[in-house]
Short mmCIF file of C-alpha atoms in Angstrom, two decimals:
data_model
loop_
_atom_site.label_atom_id
_atom_site.label_comp_id
_atom_site.label_asym_id
_atom_site.label_seq_id
_atom_site.Cartn_x
_atom_site.Cartn_y
_atom_site.Cartn_z
CA UNK A 1 -38.28 22.36 44.27
CA UNK A 2 -36.77 24.45 41.51
CA UNK A 3 -33.81 25.23 43.74
CA UNK A 4 -33.21 21.51 44.27
CA UNK A 5 -33.19 20.83 40.51
CA UNK A 6 -30.78 23.74 40.02
CA UNK A 7 -28.43 22.41 42.72
CA UNK A 8 -28.50 18.92 41.18
CA UNK A 9 -27.75 20.30 37.71
CA UNK A 10 -24.80 22.31 38.94
CA UNK A 11 -23.46 19.28 40.77
CA UNK A 12 -23.62 17.15 37.62
CA UNK A 13 -21.84 19.82 35.57
CA UNK A 14 -19.14 20.11 38.22
CA UNK A 15 -18.66 16.33 38.26
CA UNK A 16 -18.35 16.19 34.49
CA UNK A 17 -15.86 19.03 34.42
CA UNK A 18 -13.79 17.46 37.15
CA UNK A 19 -13.91 14.09 35.38
CA UNK A 20 -12.58 15.60 32.15
CA UNK A 21 -9.69 17.14 34.01
CA UNK A 22 -8.69 13.73 35.34
CA UNK A 23 -8.64 11.89 31.99
CA UNK A 24 -5.05 11.30 30.95
CA UNK A 25 -3.86 11.99 27.44
CA UNK A 26 -3.35 8.27 26.84
CA UNK A 27 -6.99 7.51 27.75
CA UNK A 28 -8.52 10.00 25.33
CA UNK A 29 -7.59 8.15 22.14
CA UNK A 30 -7.57 4.50 21.20
CA UNK A 31 -4.08 3.67 19.97
CA UNK A 32 -3.96 1.16 17.15
CA UNK A 33 -1.15 -1.31 17.64
CA UNK A 34 0.78 -2.20 14.49
CA UNK A 35 0.60 -5.94 13.82
CA UNK A 36 3.65 -8.11 14.27
CA UNK A 37 4.70 -9.39 10.83
CA UNK A 38 6.80 -12.47 10.21
CA UNK A 39 9.69 -11.50 7.92
CA UNK A 40 8.37 -8.01 7.17
CA UNK A 41 8.76 -6.73 3.63
CA UNK A 42 10.83 -3.58 3.24
CA UNK A 43 9.34 -0.77 1.17
CA UNK A 44 10.96 0.51 -2.02
CA UNK A 45 9.59 3.91 -3.03
CA UNK A 46 10.41 4.87 -6.60
CA UNK A 47 9.73 8.56 -7.08
CA UNK A 48 9.57 10.29 -10.46
CA UNK A 49 11.06 13.70 -9.85
CA UNK A 50 12.88 16.49 -11.66
CA UNK A 51 14.89 19.66 -11.13
CA UNK A 52 12.38 21.68 -13.18
CA UNK A 53 9.37 20.46 -11.18
CA UNK A 54 8.11 22.98 -8.62
CA UNK A 55 6.08 20.41 -6.67
CA UNK A 56 8.85 17.81 -6.50
CA UNK A 57 10.55 19.23 -3.36
CA UNK A 58 7.23 18.69 -1.56
CA UNK A 59 7.18 15.08 -2.71
CA UNK A 60 10.77 14.56 -1.59
CA UNK A 61 9.95 15.96 1.86
CA UNK A 62 6.99 13.58 2.27
CA UNK A 63 9.15 10.61 1.30
CA UNK A 64 11.63 11.62 4.01
CA UNK A 65 8.77 11.83 6.53
CA UNK A 66 7.68 8.32 5.58
CA UNK A 67 11.22 7.04 6.07
CA UNK A 68 11.45 8.63 9.51
CA UNK A 69 7.92 8.04 10.82
CA UNK A 70 6.34 4.95 9.25
CA UNK A 71 9.02 2.30 9.71
CA UNK A 72 12.55 3.59 10.31
CA UNK A 73 15.10 1.40 8.60
CA UNK A 74 12.54 -0.38 6.41
CA UNK A 75 11.94 2.27 3.75
CA UNK A 76 14.28 2.72 0.76
CA UNK A 77 13.74 5.61 -1.63
CA UNK A 78 15.05 6.14 -5.15
CA UNK A 79 14.62 9.33 -7.16
CA UNK A 80 14.01 8.66 -10.85
CA UNK A 81 15.09 11.39 -13.29
CA UNK A 82 14.15 9.93 -16.70
CA UNK A 83 14.82 11.24 -20.17
CA UNK A 84 11.89 12.40 -22.28
CA UNK A 85 10.23 14.80 -19.84
CA UNK A 86 10.74 18.57 -19.59
CA UNK A 87 10.81 18.35 -15.79
CA UNK A 88 14.16 16.56 -15.98
CA UNK A 89 15.85 18.61 -18.70
CA UNK A 90 19.48 19.48 -17.77
CA UNK A 91 19.81 22.89 -16.12
CA UNK A 92 22.57 25.42 -15.52
CA UNK A 93 24.16 24.94 -12.12
CA UNK A 94 26.83 26.82 -10.21
CA UNK A 95 28.01 23.41 -9.03
CA UNK A 96 28.77 22.24 -12.59
CA UNK A 97 30.07 25.44 -14.21
CA UNK A 98 31.43 23.74 -17.33
CA UNK A 99 28.15 22.06 -18.29
CA UNK A 100 24.47 21.80 -17.52
CA UNK A 101 23.69 19.50 -14.64
CA UNK A 102 22.07 16.29 -15.87
CA UNK A 103 20.57 13.87 -13.33
CA UNK A 104 18.93 11.61 -15.90
CA UNK A 105 19.89 8.01 -16.49
CA UNK A 106 18.98 5.09 -18.75
CA UNK A 107 17.54 2.92 -15.97
CA UNK A 108 15.20 5.73 -14.84
CA UNK A 109 14.01 6.13 -18.43
CA UNK A 110 13.17 2.41 -18.59
CA UNK A 111 10.98 2.85 -15.48
CA UNK A 112 9.35 5.93 -17.02
CA UNK A 113 8.53 4.08 -20.25
CA UNK A 114 6.88 1.26 -18.30
CA UNK A 115 4.95 3.17 -15.64
CA UNK A 116 3.94 6.24 -17.71
CA UNK A 117 3.25 8.62 -14.79
CA UNK A 118 0.64 11.28 -15.49
CA UNK A 119 2.64 13.97 -13.75
CA UNK A 120 5.55 14.78 -11.48
CA UNK A 121 6.07 13.98 -8.71
CA UNK A 122 4.64 10.47 -8.81
CA UNK A 123 5.56 7.64 -6.47
CA UNK A 124 5.36 3.87 -6.79
CA UNK A 125 5.20 1.69 -3.68
CA UNK A 126 6.93 -1.67 -4.07
CA UNK A 127 6.65 -1.75 -7.81
CA UNK A 128 2.96 -2.27 -8.51
CA UNK A 129 1.48 -0.02 -11.20
CA UNK A 130 -1.73 0.13 -9.19
CA UNK A 131 0.17 1.73 -6.31
CA UNK A 132 1.41 4.67 -8.39
CA UNK A 133 0.12 8.02 -7.18
CA UNK A 134 0.72 11.62 -8.19
CA UNK A 135 -1.20 12.87 -5.18
CA UNK A 136 1.33 13.38 -2.39
CA UNK A 137 -1.49 13.54 0.17
CA UNK A 138 -2.09 9.79 0.01
CA UNK A 139 1.55 8.65 -0.08
CA UNK A 140 1.72 7.94 3.64
CA UNK A 141 -1.36 5.72 3.50
CA UNK A 142 -0.01 3.79 0.51
CA UNK A 143 3.31 3.36 2.29
CA UNK A 144 1.58 2.07 5.42
CA UNK A 145 -0.37 -0.50 3.39
CA UNK A 146 2.78 -1.73 1.65
CA UNK A 147 4.68 -2.01 4.93
CA UNK A 148 1.98 -4.28 6.37
CA UNK A 149 2.98 -7.10 4.01
CA UNK A 150 5.38 -9.93 4.70
CA UNK A 151 7.89 -11.48 2.31
CA UNK A 152 8.71 -15.03 1.25
CA UNK A 153 12.42 -14.20 0.89
CA UNK A 154 15.26 -12.72 2.87
CA UNK A 155 17.76 -10.55 1.02
CA UNK A 156 21.28 -9.53 1.97
CA UNK A 157 24.00 -7.66 0.10
CA UNK A 158 27.64 -6.71 0.50
CA UNK A 159 29.84 -4.52 -1.64
CA UNK A 160 33.51 -3.98 -2.32
CA UNK A 161 34.80 -0.69 -3.69
CA UNK A 162 38.29 -0.09 -5.11
CA UNK A 163 39.20 3.56 -4.68
CA UNK A 164 41.94 3.67 -7.33
CA UNK A 165 39.99 2.00 -10.12
CA UNK A 166 36.59 3.26 -8.89
CA UNK A 167 35.33 -0.27 -9.42
CA UNK A 168 32.34 -1.44 -7.38
CA UNK A 169 31.33 -5.09 -6.96
CA UNK A 170 28.09 -6.10 -5.25
CA UNK A 171 27.33 -9.60 -3.98
CA UNK A 172 23.78 -10.49 -3.03
CA UNK A 173 22.04 -13.52 -1.55
CA UNK A 174 18.35 -14.43 -1.68
CA UNK A 175 16.94 -17.13 0.60
CA UNK A 176 13.44 -18.53 0.15
CA UNK A 177 11.25 -19.10 3.18
CA UNK A 178 8.39 -20.77 1.32
CA UNK A 179 7.40 -22.29 -2.00
CA UNK A 180 7.22 -19.79 -4.87
CA UNK A 181 5.90 -20.65 -8.34
CA UNK A 182 6.55 -17.37 -10.11
CA UNK A 183 9.32 -15.86 -12.19
CA UNK A 184 11.46 -13.58 -10.03
CA UNK A 185 14.14 -11.09 -11.04
CA UNK A 186 16.76 -9.21 -9.04
CA UNK A 187 17.94 -5.68 -9.82
CA UNK A 188 20.98 -3.85 -8.46
CA UNK A 189 20.94 -0.05 -8.56
CA UNK A 190 23.45 2.65 -7.67
CA UNK A 191 22.04 5.82 -6.11
CA UNK A 192 23.82 9.00 -5.03
CA UNK A 193 23.00 11.44 -2.22
CA UNK A 194 24.04 15.00 -1.40
CA UNK A 195 24.19 16.18 -5.02
CA UNK A 196 24.15 19.97 -4.88
CA UNK A 197 22.38 21.60 -7.79
CA UNK A 198 19.53 23.71 -9.10
CA UNK A 199 15.88 23.09 -8.26
CA UNK A 200 12.63 24.93 -8.98
CA UNK A 201 10.80 25.38 -5.68
CA UNK A 202 7.06 25.43 -4.84
CA UNK A 203 7.03 29.24 -4.88
CA UNK A 204 8.37 29.20 -8.44
CA UNK A 205 11.79 30.51 -7.46
CA UNK A 206 15.03 28.80 -8.32
CA UNK A 207 17.13 27.33 -5.51
CA UNK A 208 20.75 27.23 -6.66
CA UNK A 209 21.89 25.22 -3.63
CA UNK A 210 19.37 22.40 -3.46
CA UNK A 211 20.45 18.99 -2.17
CA UNK A 212 19.27 16.15 -4.42
CA UNK A 213 19.19 12.81 -2.63
CA UNK A 214 18.76 9.12 -3.53
CA UNK A 215 19.23 9.93 -7.24
CA UNK A 216 19.35 6.82 -9.43
CA UNK A 217 22.66 6.86 -11.29
CA UNK A 218 22.70 3.46 -13.00
CA UNK A 219 21.65 -0.16 -12.92
CA UNK A 220 24.50 -2.62 -12.45
CA UNK A 221 22.72 -5.54 -14.13
CA UNK A 222 20.50 -4.14 -16.87
CA UNK A 223 17.38 -2.00 -16.92
CA UNK A 224 15.25 -4.82 -15.49
CA UNK A 225 17.94 -6.79 -13.70
CA UNK A 226 18.41 -10.51 -14.21
CA UNK A 227 16.30 -13.59 -13.71
CA UNK A 228 16.58 -15.57 -10.47
CA UNK A 229 14.37 -18.41 -11.64
CA UNK A 230 10.70 -19.36 -11.85
CA UNK A 231 10.18 -22.07 -9.21
CA UNK A 232 11.60 -22.20 -5.70
CA UNK A 233 11.16 -24.27 -2.57
CA UNK A 234 11.73 -23.43 1.08
CA UNK A 235 15.44 -23.23 1.82
CA UNK A 236 16.54 -22.40 -1.72
CA UNK A 237 19.47 -19.98 -1.82
CA UNK A 238 20.29 -17.86 -4.85
CA UNK A 239 23.53 -15.85 -4.95
CA UNK A 240 24.62 -13.33 -7.54
CA UNK A 241 27.05 -10.56 -8.33
CA UNK A 242 27.03 -7.30 -10.28
CA UNK A 243 29.67 -4.64 -10.89
CA UNK A 244 30.19 -1.15 -12.28
CA UNK A 245 32.89 1.50 -12.62
CA UNK A 246 31.80 4.80 -11.08
CA UNK A 247 31.94 7.88 -13.26
CA UNK A 248 34.40 10.58 -12.22
CA UNK A 249 31.73 13.02 -11.03
CA UNK A 250 29.96 10.46 -8.82
CA UNK A 251 31.06 10.85 -5.20
CA UNK A 252 31.63 7.34 -3.86
CA UNK A 253 31.15 8.16 -0.18
CA UNK A 254 27.70 9.55 -1.00
CA UNK A 255 26.58 6.48 -2.94
CA UNK A 256 24.36 3.58 -1.86
CA UNK A 257 23.56 0.28 -3.49
CA UNK A 258 19.90 -0.74 -3.70
CA UNK A 259 19.08 -4.39 -4.40
CA UNK A 260 15.52 -5.63 -4.88
CA UNK A 261 13.77 -8.84 -5.84
CA UNK A 262 10.54 -8.51 -7.80
CA UNK A 263 7.93 -10.60 -9.59
CA UNK A 264 8.32 -10.42 -13.34
CA UNK A 265 4.61 -10.49 -14.20
CA UNK A 266 3.41 -7.43 -12.29
CA UNK A 267 6.75 -5.94 -11.09
CA UNK A 268 5.76 -6.19 -7.41
CA UNK A 269 8.82 -5.93 -5.17
CA UNK A 270 9.11 -8.95 -2.90
CA UNK A 271 12.03 -7.63 -0.85
CA UNK A 272 14.54 -4.76 -1.00
CA UNK A 273 17.80 -3.87 0.74
CA UNK A 274 20.20 -0.94 0.74
CA UNK A 275 23.85 -0.64 1.71
CA UNK A 276 26.34 2.22 1.61
CA UNK A 277 29.40 1.77 -0.61
CA UNK A 278 31.68 2.93 2.20
CA UNK A 279 29.87 1.46 5.21
#
């Protein structure tokens, strides 16, 4: 009798082992399908960062992961280097031998004065103060939540750049897909990529050849943009234009234009778009 029980037990173990071997990788986990969203809202990540901040390269790397993994083509990032914080103080750079490299700008300072981040890096997801986080570990989750929202507007932008005068003109168009009873503003920003400079790294050492990307250089239409209106119906179309002359040390081919529509009361971004100057 004991021998029979032993044989039965071994047979069950063998069956279980064989069954496990036959389970495909796809059958082991339940894959969660991302919902289909009508007119999905793009995500604007505003990241407070600085060349004297040792943890900021980690934040920048996570933002790049979000852009590549969460929703390619739907995530726009802007690095904010405001005045008034030691993390963004100008630093000596072999790439700007005649002066200290200064990545700060007035528009970034306006964001800093409004959001008051507790530390660097800190990221804001589509404008809401409640979304701001200085903990890089939860940035992907916050990004995923923001990307699950739809938008009541579509947004498009074109730009024209004159090489000789270094003059940039941006035209944008906002179309409403539903009724909106809220004051909306539109902001046009200029950001620059591939800026070589100095950066304190997580190990405390100084990297003299660090590539700073999506650095906010200026706002083309004021620190908080300009008002679109306060009441809209389906089918309304609002067009606008903004312009700027690029400074001599800004490399035009490395610059992008970021346009975003946001609600004036809580600063939530309703839609955002990005376009290269020389696309």
